[in-house]
PDB file of C-alpha atoms in Angstrom:
ATOM      1  CA  MET A   1       0.079  -0.017   0.022  1.00 35.00           C
ATOM      2  CA  MET A   2       1.668   3.396  -0.943  1.00 36.00           C
ATOM      3  CA  LYS A   3       2.006   5.871   1.647  1.00 37.00           C
ATOM      4  CA  ARG A   4       0.373   9.252   1.130  1.00 40.00           C
ATOM      5  CA  LYS A   5       3.284  11.978   0.927  1.00 40.00           C
ATOM      6  CA  ILE A   6       2.972  15.225   3.181  1.00 42.00           C
ATOM      7  CA  THR A   7       2.727  18.606   1.109  1.00 45.00           C
ATOM      8  CA  PHE A   8       5.086  20.254   3.583  1.00 47.00           C
ATOM      9  CA  SER A   9       5.491  23.103   0.920  1.00 39.00           C
ATOM     10  CA  MET A  10       1.888  23.772   1.521  1.00 40.00           C
ATOM     11  CA  THR A  11       1.696  23.215   5.183  1.00 45.00           C
ATOM     12  CA  ILE A  12       5.039  25.478   5.758  1.00 42.00           C
ATOM     13  CA  LEU A  13       3.285  28.309   3.654  1.00 38.00           C
ATOM     14  CA  LEU A  14      -0.177  27.889   5.690  1.00 43.00           C
ATOM     15  CA  ALA A  15       1.817  28.448   8.638  1.00 44.00           C
ATOM     16  CA  VAL A  16       4.101  31.228   7.874  1.00 42.00           C
ATOM     17  CA  THR A  17       0.429  32.902   7.254  1.00 41.00           C
ATOM     18  CA  ILE A  18      -1.465  31.658   9.977  1.00 42.00           C
ATOM     19  CA  CYS A  19       1.604  32.738  12.258  1.00 45.00           C
ATOM     20  CA  ALA A  20       1.995  36.153  10.988  1.00 45.00           C
ATOM     21  CA  ALA A  21      -1.866  36.717  11.406  1.00 44.00           C
ATOM     22  CA  ALA A  22      -2.123  35.187  14.623  1.00 46.00           C
ATOM     23  CA  ARG A  23       0.690  37.481  15.620  1.00 46.00           C
ATOM     24  CA  ASP A  24      -1.191  40.292  14.472  1.00 44.00           C
ATOM     25  CA  ALA A  25      -4.344  39.099  16.363  1.00 44.00           C
ATOM     26  CA  GLN A  26      -2.207  38.862  19.718  1.00 46.00           C
ATOM     27  CA  ARG A  27      -0.821  42.354  19.100  1.00 43.00           C
ATOM     28  CA  ASN A  28      -4.447  43.563  18.750  1.00 41.00           C
ATOM     29  CA  ARG A  29      -5.758  41.610  21.593  1.00 43.00           C
ATOM     30  CA  GLN A  30      -3.079  43.062  23.708  1.00 43.00           C
ATOM     31  CA  ALA A  31      -3.537  46.635  22.826  1.00 39.00           C
ATOM     32  CA  GLN A  32      -7.072  46.300  23.637  1.00 39.00           C
ATOM     33  CA  ASN A  33      -6.175  44.411  27.139  1.00 41.00           C
ATOM     34  CA  ARG A  34      -3.941  47.685  27.898  1.00 36.00           C
ATOM     35  CA  GLN A  35      -6.741  50.191  26.911  1.00 34.00           C
ATOM     36  CA  GLN A  36      -9.490  48.010  28.637  1.00 36.00           C
ATOM     37  CA  PRO A  37      -8.212  46.075  31.385  1.00 35.00           C
ATOM     38  CA  GLN A  38     -11.527  45.720  33.849  1.00 32.00           C
ATOM     39  CA  ARG A  39     -13.162  44.633  30.744  1.00 36.00           C
ATOM     40  CA  GLN A  40     -10.820  41.617  30.058  1.00 39.00           C
ATOM     41  CA  GLN A  41     -10.847  40.238  33.613  1.00 50.00           C
ATOM     42  CA  ALA A  42     -13.125  40.922  36.404  1.00 75.00           C
ATOM     43  CA  ILE A  43     -10.702  39.461  39.198  1.00 92.00           C
ATOM     44  CA  GLN A  44      -7.411  41.616  39.372  1.00 96.00           C
ATOM     45  CA  PRO A  45      -4.121  39.720  40.752  1.00 98.00           C
ATOM     46  CA  THR A  46      -3.124  40.474  44.302  1.00 98.00           C
ATOM     47  CA  GLN A  47       0.717  40.257  42.635  1.00 98.00           C
ATOM     48  CA  PRO A  48       0.519  41.041  38.812  1.00 98.00           C
ATOM     49  CA  ASP A  49       4.078  40.236  36.630  1.00 98.00           C
ATOM     50  CA  GLU A  50       6.262  38.211  38.935  1.00 98.00           C
ATOM     51  CA  LYS A  51       9.675  37.731  37.121  1.00 98.00           C
ATOM     52  CA  TYR A  52      10.914  34.017  37.039  1.00 98.00           C
ATOM     53  CA  GLY A  53      13.563  35.061  34.178  1.00 98.00           C
ATOM     54  CA  GLU A  54      14.765  37.996  32.092  1.00 98.00           C
ATOM     55  CA  HIS A  55      12.237  37.522  29.010  1.00 98.00           C
ATOM     56  CA  GLU A  56       9.131  39.890  29.234  1.00 98.00           C
ATOM     57  CA  LYS A  57       7.304  36.612  28.830  1.00 98.00           C
ATOM     58  CA  GLN A  58       8.953  34.808  31.943  1.00 98.00           C
ATOM     59  CA  ALA A  59       6.308  36.043  34.412  1.00 98.00           C
ATOM     60  CA  PHE A  60       3.306  34.600  36.571  1.00 98.00           C
ATOM     61  CA  ASP A  61       0.371  36.819  38.414  1.00 98.00           C
ATOM     62  CA  LEU A  62      -0.434  35.488  41.546  1.00 98.00           C
ATOM     63  CA  TYR A  63      -4.387  35.563  42.874  1.00 98.00           C
ATOM     64  CA  LEU A  64      -3.360  34.946  46.423  1.00 98.00           C
ATOM     65  CA  ILE A  65      -5.715  34.678  49.386  1.00 97.00           C
ATOM     66  CA  ASP A  66      -5.272  36.235  53.077  1.00 96.00           C
ATOM     67  CA  SER A  67      -4.289  33.304  55.220  1.00 97.00           C
ATOM     68  CA  ASP A  68      -2.898  32.509  58.575  1.00 97.00           C
ATOM     69  CA  LYS A  69      -1.267  29.509  56.966  1.00 97.00           C
ATOM     70  CA  PRO A  70       0.299  28.131  53.843  1.00 98.00           C
ATOM     71  CA  THR A  71      -2.193  27.825  51.182  1.00 98.00           C
ATOM     72  CA  PRO A  72      -2.548  25.408  48.270  1.00 98.00           C
ATOM     73  CA  LEU A  73      -1.741  26.724  44.821  1.00 98.00           C
ATOM     74  CA  PHE A  74      -2.887  25.997  41.341  1.00 99.00           C
ATOM     75  CA  ILE A  75      -1.132  27.303  38.181  1.00 98.00           C
ATOM     76  CA  TRP A  76      -2.678  27.938  35.274  1.00 98.00           C
ATOM     77  CA  ILE A  77      -0.703  27.617  32.083  1.00 98.00           C
ATOM     78  CA  HIS A  78      -2.584  29.549  29.149  1.00 98.00           C
ATOM     79  CA  GLY A  79      -3.153  27.726  25.365  1.00 97.00           C
ATOM     80  CA  GLY A  80      -2.451  29.106  22.069  1.00 97.00           C
ATOM     81  CA  GLY A  81      -0.740  26.440  19.968  1.00 97.00           C
ATOM     82  CA  PHE A  82       2.608  27.555  21.859  1.00 98.00           C
ATOM     83  CA  ARG A  83       2.410  30.818  19.572  1.00 97.00           C
ATOM     84  CA  GLY A  84       0.054  32.886  21.315  1.00 97.00           C
ATOM     85  CA  GLY A  85      -2.034  33.277  24.537  1.00 97.00           C
ATOM     86  CA  ASP A  86      -1.751  35.045  27.738  1.00 97.00           C
ATOM     87  CA  LYS A  87      -1.638  34.850  31.382  1.00 97.00           C
ATOM     88  CA  ARG A  88      -4.774  37.492  31.541  1.00 95.00           C
ATOM     89  CA  GLY A  89      -7.072  34.988  29.753  1.00 93.00           C
ATOM     90  CA  VAL A  90      -8.289  33.379  33.082  1.00 95.00           C
ATOM     91  CA  ASN A  91     -11.904  31.964  34.221  1.00 95.00           C
ATOM     92  CA  ALA A  92     -12.837  34.474  36.772  1.00 95.00           C
ATOM     93  CA  GLU A  93     -14.990  31.509  37.911  1.00 95.00           C
ATOM     94  CA  MET A  94     -12.460  28.982  38.566  1.00 97.00           C
ATOM     95  CA  ILE A  95     -10.409  31.531  40.531  1.00 97.00           C
ATOM     96  CA  ARG A  96     -13.427  32.565  42.671  1.00 96.00           C
ATOM     97  CA  ARG A  97     -14.356  28.647  43.249  1.00 97.00           C
ATOM     98  CA  PHE A  98     -10.392  28.145  44.453  1.00 98.00           C
ATOM     99  CA  HIS A  99     -10.241  31.274  46.452  1.00 98.00           C
ATOM    100  CA  GLY A 100     -13.783  30.108  48.299  1.00 97.00           C
ATOM    101  CA  HIS A 101     -11.695  26.748  49.320  1.00 98.00           C
ATOM    102  CA  GLY A 102      -8.690  28.265  50.828  1.00 98.00           C
ATOM    103  CA  VAL A 103      -6.534  27.879  47.543  1.00 98.00           C
ATOM    104  CA  SER A 104      -4.472  30.399  45.742  1.00 98.00           C
ATOM    105  CA  PHE A 105      -4.242  30.871  42.070  1.00 98.00           C
ATOM    106  CA  ALA A 106      -1.482  31.889  39.301  1.00 98.00           C
ATOM    107  CA  SER A 107      -1.515  32.200  35.771  1.00 98.00           C
ATOM    108  CA  MET A 108       1.828  31.739  33.944  1.00 98.00           C
ATOM    109  CA  ASN A 109       3.446  32.924  30.586  1.00 98.00           C
ATOM    110  CA  TYR A 110       6.093  31.149  28.925  1.00 98.00           C
ATOM    111  CA  ARG A 111       8.228  32.360  25.693  1.00 98.00           C
ATOM    112  CA  LEU A 112       6.254  31.136  22.465  1.00 98.00           C
ATOM    113  CA  SER A 113       7.689  29.431  19.612  1.00 98.00           C
ATOM    114  CA  ASP A 114       8.323  33.072  17.929  1.00 97.00           C
ATOM    115  CA  VAL A 115      11.283  33.070  20.239  1.00 98.00           C
ATOM    116  CA  GLY A 116      12.576  29.675  20.268  1.00 97.00           C
ATOM    117  CA  PRO A 117      11.362  25.899  19.706  1.00 97.00           C
ATOM    118  CA  TYR A 118      10.513  23.162  21.952  1.00 98.00           C
ATOM    119  CA  PRO A 119      11.491  22.269  24.864  1.00 98.00           C
ATOM    120  CA  MET A 120      11.615  26.070  25.574  1.00 98.00           C
ATOM    121  CA  GLN A 121       8.049  26.430  26.834  1.00 98.00           C
ATOM    122  CA  MET A 122       8.238  23.684  28.693  1.00 98.00           C
ATOM    123  CA  LEU A 123      11.420  24.428  30.577  1.00 98.00           C
ATOM    124  CA  ASP A 124       9.884  27.948  30.932  1.00 98.00           C
ATOM    125  CA  SER A 125       7.091  26.873  33.221  1.00 98.00           C
ATOM    126  CA  ALA A 126       8.974  24.155  34.993  1.00 98.00           C
ATOM    127  CA  ARG A 127      11.382  27.278  35.852  1.00 98.00           C
ATOM    128  CA  GLY A 128       8.130  29.330  36.877  1.00 98.00           C
ATOM    129  CA  LEU A 129       6.914  26.430  39.299  1.00 98.00           C
ATOM    130  CA  GLN A 130      10.260  26.244  41.019  1.00 98.00           C
ATOM    131  CA  THR A 131      10.518  29.813  41.143  1.00 98.00           C
ATOM    132  CA  ILE A 132       7.351  29.778  42.646  1.00 98.00           C
ATOM    133  CA  ARG A 133       8.222  26.701  45.400  1.00 98.00           C
ATOM    134  CA  TYR A 134      11.458  28.736  45.884  1.00 98.00           C
ATOM    135  CA  ARG A 135       9.414  31.684  47.102  1.00 98.00           C
ATOM    136  CA  ALA A 136       6.948  29.672  48.947  1.00 98.00           C
ATOM    137  CA  LYS A 137       7.216  31.373  52.399  1.00 98.00           C
ATOM    138  CA  GLN A 138       7.107  34.737  50.883  1.00 98.00           C
ATOM    139  CA  TYR A 139       3.875  34.301  48.878  1.00 98.00           C
ATOM    140  CA  ASN A 140       2.478  31.916  51.766  1.00 98.00           C
ATOM    141  CA  ILE A 141       2.229  29.135  49.053  1.00 98.00           C
ATOM    142  CA  ASP A 142       2.456  25.165  50.704  1.00 98.00           C
ATOM    143  CA  PRO A 143       5.184  23.969  48.271  1.00 98.00           C
ATOM    144  CA  LYS A 144       3.987  20.352  48.564  1.00 98.00           C
ATOM    145  CA  ARG A 145       0.372  21.064  47.730  1.00 98.00           C
ATOM    146  CA  ILE A 146       0.864  22.559  43.657  1.00 98.00           C
ATOM    147  CA  ALA A 147      -1.188  21.482  41.103  1.00 98.00           C
ATOM    148  CA  CYS A 148      -1.193  22.805  37.455  1.00 98.00           C
ATOM    149  CA  GLY A 149      -3.723  23.206  34.323  1.00 98.00           C
ATOM    150  CA  GLY A 150      -4.585  24.762  31.097  1.00 98.00           C
ATOM    151  CA  GLY A 151      -5.989  24.557  27.825  1.00 97.00           C
ATOM    152  CA  SER A 152      -4.592  23.060  24.679  1.00 97.00           C
ATOM    153  CA  ALA A 153      -0.992  23.966  24.650  1.00 98.00           C
ATOM    154  CA  GLY A 154      -1.319  25.099  28.469  1.00 98.00           C
ATOM    155  CA  ALA A 155      -2.877  21.472  28.867  1.00 98.00           C
ATOM    156  CA  GLY A 156      -0.024  19.970  27.070  1.00 98.00           C
ATOM    157  CA  ILE A 157       2.667  21.756  29.413  1.00 98.00           C
ATOM    158  CA  SER A 158       0.840  20.971  32.528  1.00 98.00           C
ATOM    159  CA  MET A 159       0.811  16.733  31.565  1.00 98.00           C
ATOM    160  CA  TRP A 160       4.280  17.397  30.534  1.00 98.00           C
ATOM    161  CA  LEU A 161       4.760  18.586  34.034  1.00 98.00           C
ATOM    162  CA  LEU A 162       3.030  15.924  35.940  1.00 98.00           C
ATOM    163  CA  TYR A 163       4.527  12.869  33.982  1.00 98.00           C
ATOM    164  CA  HIS A 164       8.022  14.098  33.700  1.00 98.00           C
ATOM    165  CA  ASP A 165      10.922  12.980  35.663  1.00 98.00           C
ATOM    166  CA  ASP A 166      11.494  15.757  38.307  1.00 98.00           C
ATOM    167  CA  LEU A 167      13.702  18.651  36.699  1.00 98.00           C
ATOM    168  CA  ALA A 168      15.165  19.268  40.101  1.00 98.00           C
ATOM    169  CA  ASP A 169      19.182  19.800  40.236  1.00 98.00           C
ATOM    170  CA  SER A 170      20.344  18.891  43.570  1.00 96.00           C
ATOM    171  CA  LYS A 171      24.174  20.251  42.788  1.00 97.00           C
ATOM    172  CA  SER A 172      23.371  23.109  41.428  1.00 98.00           C
ATOM    173  CA  ASP A 173      24.598  26.377  42.672  1.00 98.00           C
ATOM    174  CA  ASP A 174      21.156  28.169  41.420  1.00 98.00           C
ATOM    175  CA  PRO A 175      18.512  27.775  44.756  1.00 98.00           C
ATOM    176  CA  ILE A 176      15.951  27.906  42.199  1.00 98.00           C
ATOM    177  CA  ALA A 177      16.985  24.845  39.901  1.00 98.00           C
ATOM    178  CA  ARG A 178      17.329  22.743  42.869  1.00 98.00           C
ATOM    179  CA  GLN A 179      13.203  22.797  43.695  1.00 98.00           C
ATOM    180  CA  SER A 180      11.150  20.364  42.653  1.00 98.00           C
ATOM    181  CA  THR A 181       9.161  20.200  39.229  1.00 98.00           C
ATOM    182  CA  ARG A 182       6.631  17.231  40.406  1.00 98.00           C
ATOM    183  CA  ILE A 183       3.159  18.477  41.341  1.00 98.00           C
ATOM    184  CA  THR A 184      -0.007  16.765  43.125  1.00 98.00           C
ATOM    185  CA  CYS A 185      -2.304  16.769  39.921  1.00 98.00           C
ATOM    186  CA  ALA A 186      -2.938  18.068  36.453  1.00 98.00           C
ATOM    187  CA  VAL A 187      -6.336  19.001  34.594  1.00 98.00           C
ATOM    188  CA  SER A 188      -5.918  19.189  31.214  1.00 98.00           C
ATOM    189  CA  ILE A 189      -8.872  21.111  28.854  1.00 97.00           C
ATOM    190  CA  ALA A 190      -8.219  19.790  25.504  1.00 97.00           C
ATOM    191  CA  GLY A 191      -4.842  18.557  25.378  1.00 98.00           C
ATOM    192  CA  GLN A 192      -2.872  16.356  23.304  1.00 98.00           C
ATOM    193  CA  THR A 193      -1.267  13.672  24.709  1.00 98.00           C
ATOM    194  CA  SER A 194       1.324  13.148  21.593  1.00 98.00           C
ATOM    195  CA  TYR A 195       3.117  15.759  19.847  1.00 98.00           C
ATOM    196  CA  ASP A 196       4.716  13.529  17.402  1.00 98.00           C
ATOM    197  CA  PRO A 197       3.498  14.156  13.866  1.00 97.00           C
ATOM    198  CA  ARG A 198       4.340  10.296  12.976  1.00 97.00           C
ATOM    199  CA  VAL A 199       2.091   9.415  15.879  1.00 97.00           C
ATOM    200  CA  ILE A 200      -0.666  11.730  15.549  1.00 97.00           C
ATOM    201  CA  GLN A 201      -0.921  10.985  11.395  1.00 96.00           C
ATOM    202  CA  LYS A 202      -1.785   7.426  12.163  1.00 97.00           C
ATOM    203  CA  LEU A 203      -4.019   7.661  15.290  1.00 97.00           C
ATOM    204  CA  PHE A 204      -5.884   9.762  13.032  1.00 97.00           C
ATOM    205  CA  ASN A 205      -5.148   8.120   9.480  1.00 96.00           C
ATOM    206  CA  THR A 206      -4.059  11.833   8.315  1.00 96.00           C
ATOM    207  CA  ASP A 207      -1.090  13.107   6.446  1.00 94.00           C
ATOM    208  CA  LYS A 208      -1.221  16.496   7.524  1.00 94.00           C
ATOM    209  CA  VAL A 209       0.671  18.090  10.433  1.00 94.00           C
ATOM    210  CA  HIS A 210      -0.616  20.699  12.203  1.00 95.00           C
ATOM    211  CA  GLU A 211       0.873  24.378  11.687  1.00 95.00           C
ATOM    212  CA  ALA A 212       1.887  24.690  14.942  1.00 96.00           C
ATOM    213  CA  LEU A 213       4.043  21.855  15.535  1.00 97.00           C
ATOM    214  CA  VAL A 214       5.982  22.918  12.294  1.00 96.00           C
ATOM    215  CA  THR A 215       6.890  26.102  14.022  1.00 96.00           C
ATOM    216  CA  LEU A 216       7.503  24.510  17.503  1.00 98.00           C
ATOM    217  CA  TYR A 217      10.012  21.986  15.781  1.00 98.00           C
ATOM    218  CA  ARG A 218      11.289  24.371  13.275  1.00 96.00           C
ATOM    219  CA  MET A 219      10.417  21.849  10.435  1.00 96.00           C
ATOM    220  CA  LYS A 220      11.248  22.544   7.031  1.00 93.00           C
ATOM    221  CA  ASP A 221      10.220  19.941   5.109  1.00 91.00           C
ATOM    222  CA  ASP A 222       9.105  15.740   5.218  1.00 89.00           C
ATOM    223  CA  LYS A 223      12.373  14.967   5.665  1.00 93.00           C
ATOM    224  CA  ASP A 224      12.192  16.051   9.063  1.00 94.00           C
ATOM    225  CA  LEU A 225       9.556  13.447  10.261  1.00 94.00           C
ATOM    226  CA  ASN A 226      12.845  11.024   9.791  1.00 94.00           C
ATOM    227  CA  ARG A 227      15.639  13.063  10.988  1.00 96.00           C
ATOM    228  CA  PRO A 228      16.852  11.739  14.086  1.00 96.00           C
ATOM    229  CA  GLU A 229      17.759  15.479  15.731  1.00 96.00           C
ATOM    230  CA  VAL A 230      14.145  16.245  15.388  1.00 96.00           C
ATOM    231  CA  THR A 231      12.235  12.919  15.975  1.00 97.00           C
ATOM    232  CA  LYS A 232      13.800  13.010  19.336  1.00 97.00           C
ATOM    233  CA  LEU A 233      12.117  16.203  20.042  1.00 98.00           C
ATOM    234  CA  PHE A 234       8.756  14.458  18.904  1.00 98.00           C
ATOM    235  CA  GLU A 235       9.362  11.869  21.195  1.00 98.00           C
ATOM    236  CA  ASP A 236      10.523  13.796  24.388  1.00 98.00           C
ATOM    237  CA  ALA A 237       7.745  16.442  23.741  1.00 98.00           C
ATOM    238  CA  SER A 238       5.171  13.778  23.892  1.00 98.00           C
ATOM    239  CA  ILE A 239       3.083  13.299  27.210  1.00 98.00           C
ATOM    240  CA  ILE A 240       2.116   9.899  26.852  1.00 98.00           C
ATOM    241  CA  ASN A 241       6.027   8.769  26.432  1.00 98.00           C
ATOM    242  CA  HIS A 242       6.982   9.940  30.153  1.00 98.00           C
ATOM    243  CA  ALA A 243       3.413   8.219  32.021  1.00 98.00           C
ATOM    244  CA  THR A 244       4.993   5.961  34.448  1.00 98.00           C
ATOM    245  CA  ALA A 245       3.304   3.820  37.510  1.00 98.00           C
ATOM    246  CA  ASP A 246       4.436   6.543  39.915  1.00 97.00           C
ATOM    247  CA  ASP A 247       2.888   9.277  38.468  1.00 98.00           C
ATOM    248  CA  PRO A 248       0.009  11.813  40.062  1.00 98.00           C
ATOM    249  CA  PRO A 249      -3.428  12.331  39.075  1.00 98.00           C
ATOM    250  CA  LEU A 250      -4.962  13.836  36.023  1.00 98.00           C
ATOM    251  CA  TYR A 251      -8.206  14.989  34.715  1.00 98.00           C
ATOM    252  CA  MET A 252      -8.821  15.226  31.069  1.00 98.00           C
ATOM    253  CA  TYR A 253     -11.582  16.853  29.435  1.00 97.00           C
ATOM    254  CA  TYR A 254     -12.761  17.383  25.883  1.00 97.00           C
ATOM    255  CA  SER A 255     -15.408  19.974  24.556  1.00 95.00           C
ATOM    256  CA  GLN A 256     -14.897  18.333  20.750  1.00 95.00           C
ATOM    257  CA  ALA A 257     -17.514  15.849  20.272  1.00 95.00           C
ATOM    258  CA  ASN A 258     -16.211  12.435  20.445  1.00 94.00           C
ATOM    259  CA  GLU A 259     -17.362  11.448  16.958  1.00 95.00           C
ATOM    260  CA  PRO A 260     -15.350  10.293  14.049  1.00 95.00           C
ATOM    261  CA  LEU A 261     -13.548  12.492  11.708  1.00 96.00           C
ATOM    262  CA  PRO A 262     -13.839  12.994   7.831  1.00 94.00           C
ATOM    263  CA  GLU A 263     -11.155  11.293   6.096  1.00 95.00           C
ATOM    264  CA  ASN A 264      -7.694  12.635   5.925  1.00 95.00           C
ATOM    265  CA  PRO A 265      -8.663  14.873   8.469  1.00 96.00           C
ATOM    266  CA  THR A 266      -6.440  18.959   9.141  1.00 95.00           C
ATOM    267  CA  GLY A 267      -4.735  19.421  11.582  1.00 94.00           C
ATOM    268  CA  GLN A 268      -7.617  22.141  12.983  1.00 94.00           C
ATOM    269  CA  GLN A 269      -9.957  19.063  12.742  1.00 96.00           C
ATOM    270  CA  HIS A 270      -7.923  16.787  14.785  1.00 96.00           C
ATOM    271  CA  ILE A 271      -5.913  19.154  17.307  1.00 95.00           C
ATOM    272  CA  HIS A 272      -8.460  18.958  20.251  1.00 97.00           C
ATOM    273  CA  HIS A 273     -10.079  15.866  19.727  1.00 98.00           C
ATOM    274  CA  PRO A 274     -10.885  13.365  22.541  1.00 97.00           C
ATOM    275  CA  LYS A 275      -8.930  10.343  20.609  1.00 98.00           C
ATOM    276  CA  PHE A 276      -6.050  12.227  22.315  1.00 98.00           C
ATOM    277  CA  GLY A 277      -7.379  11.463  25.835  1.00 98.00           C
ATOM    278  CA  SER A 278      -8.614   7.850  25.057  1.00 98.00           C
ATOM    279  CA  PHE A 279      -5.088   7.035  23.774  1.00 98.00           C
ATOM    280  CA  LEU A 280      -3.238   8.511  26.750  1.00 98.00           C
ATOM    281  CA  LYS A 281      -5.578   6.454  29.104  1.00 98.00           C
ATOM    282  CA  GLU A 282      -5.710   3.250  27.418  1.00 98.00           C
ATOM    283  CA  LYS A 283      -1.542   3.188  28.624  1.00 98.00           C
ATOM    284  CA  THR A 284      -2.222   4.819  31.977  1.00 98.00           C
ATOM    285  CA  ASP A 285      -4.996   1.924  33.234  1.00 98.00           C
ATOM    286  CA  LYS A 286      -2.203  -0.447  32.503  1.00 98.00           C
ATOM    287  CA  LEU A 287      -0.079   1.555  34.509  1.00 98.00           C
ATOM    288  CA  GLY A 288      -2.726   1.576  37.197  1.00 98.00           C
ATOM    289  CA  LEU A 289      -2.467   5.623  36.958  1.00 98.00           C
ATOM    290  CA  GLU A 290      -5.490   7.642  37.881  1.00 98.00           C
ATOM    291  CA  VAL A 291      -6.879   9.479  35.083  1.00 98.00           C
ATOM    292  CA  VAL A 292     -10.279  10.917  34.701  1.00 98.00           C
ATOM    293  CA  LEU A 293     -11.464  11.350  31.291  1.00 98.00           C
ATOM    294  CA  LYS A 294     -14.585  13.586  30.790  1.00 97.00           C
ATOM    295  CA  HIS A 295     -16.440  14.347  27.230  1.00 96.00           C
ATOM    296  CA  ARG A 296     -18.914  17.250  26.442  1.00 94.00           C
ATOM    297  CA  GLU A 297     -21.362  14.385  25.873  1.00 95.00           C
ATOM    298  CA  ASP A 298     -21.212  14.095  29.873  1.00 95.00           C
ATOM    299  CA  TYR A 299     -22.275  17.530  30.021  1.00 93.00           C
ATOM    300  CA  ASP A 300     -25.493  19.640  29.047  1.00 84.00           C
ATOM    301  CA  SER A 301     -22.845  22.097  27.314  1.00 78.00           C
ATOM    302  CA  GLY A 302     -19.703  21.738  25.487  1.00 75.00           C
ATOM    303  CA  ASP A 303     -18.463  25.109  26.841  1.00 81.00           C
ATOM    304  CA  ARG A 304     -15.502  24.393  28.665  1.00 79.00           C
ATOM    305  CA  ASN A 305     -16.246  27.443  30.646  1.00 83.00           C
ATOM    306  CA  ASN A 306     -19.833  26.175  31.634  1.00 87.00           C
ATOM    307  CA  PRO A 307     -19.980  26.837  35.515  1.00 89.00           C
ATOM    308  CA  ARG A 308     -20.706  23.221  35.936  1.00 92.00           C
ATOM    309  CA  ILE A 309     -17.881  21.851  34.196  1.00 95.00           C
ATOM    310  CA  VAL A 310     -15.467  24.427  35.875  1.00 95.00           C
ATOM    311  CA  ARG A 311     -16.918  23.300  39.319  1.00 96.00           C
ATOM    312  CA  ASP A 312     -15.777  19.688  38.561  1.00 96.00           C
ATOM    313  CA  GLN A 313     -12.206  20.244  37.407  1.00 98.00           C
ATOM    314  CA  VAL A 314     -12.015  22.532  40.791  1.00 98.00           C
ATOM    315  CA  ASP A 315     -13.633  19.783  43.018  1.00 98.00           C
ATOM    316  CA  TRP A 316     -11.272  17.147  41.808  1.00 98.00           C
ATOM    317  CA  VAL A 317      -8.190  19.017  42.444  1.00 98.00           C
ATOM    318  CA  LEU A 318      -9.176  19.960  45.632  1.00 98.00           C
ATOM    319  CA  LYS A 319      -9.797  16.710  46.607  1.00 98.00           C
ATOM    320  CA  HIS A 320      -6.322  15.626  45.447  1.00 98.00           C
ATOM    321  CA  PHE A 321      -5.509  19.198  48.002  1.00 98.00           C
ATOM    322  CA  GLY A 322      -7.219  17.133  51.098  1.00 98.00           C
ATOM    323  CA  ILE A 323      -9.760  19.867  50.721  1.00 98.00           C
ATOM    324  CA  GLU A 324     -13.594  18.579  50.560  1.00 96.00           C
ATOM    325  CA  PRO A 325     -15.418  20.698  48.174  1.00 94.00           C
ATOM    326  CA  LYS A 326     -18.562  22.629  49.387  1.00 88.00           C
ATOM    327  CA  LYS A 327     -21.978  20.941  48.136  1.00 80.00           C
ATOM    328  CA  THR A 328     -23.244  24.690  46.837  1.00 63.00           C
ATOM    329  CA  ASP A 329     -21.183  27.893  46.313  1.00 52.00           C
TER     330      ASP A 329
END
């Protein structure tokens, strides 16, 4: 049977066009956000733009609560295909529910793929997590109860941190680098459990490569699918390759309908498909890991910001923090 050849010239041209459009759209949104900050976000951070590196994107916002003892912390990591998004795009209802149960909240930025390829995005988020742990007393945070979550690319980063080996370097002269990157649990919303184009093509029976991955890996042509230095990145970026029997719990939710895709689907059609969740859960079930997989069909609404959906995600995290969720808001 003849294999279909990937039309990389078209894919890369599309990637360049979309990247330019995405950057323009992002600049416009940022300009609007600066002009109308109150309309963008109802809840303002108590400590905005806390830096964990020299680049402007290496920062996080904190939404701390007053407490006479250290509080657990949930870190939100934004999505945007590793090419866009911002820490200000947080769900106010999620913050309110966490705050109502004595949990502080953070929202993380990281350098995007226009600055550098994988693994920059994952390592930035890990460094942000380590910085928070290092400053735990300053922020009144319990360093042993920190969870992460996000949508799309942010979901992927959260799962990568959950399943990846601890990046702490005990021999480092840098006290932040000595901090652990292990977390209590993670929430993934529409996350890809593999970032390996070869695996994705097989999973969805397609010859398409999503343009975000072309940019993330700096792919130039179809030869990159078999070039060792590039395929090594594919494999290291893929969450499913890091799952082991000692890993913490994971909650996954997919708002895209759990339905078959058309023949040879595009990246836009398969990028958030719940098949990614089933693909990972098949492995984690064999490992004996706790993984909750929810679909839009489990709810009356597919809106990822639906209050009931957000409540279920928050309450699941609370239980793993050892906090009993309130039955009513």
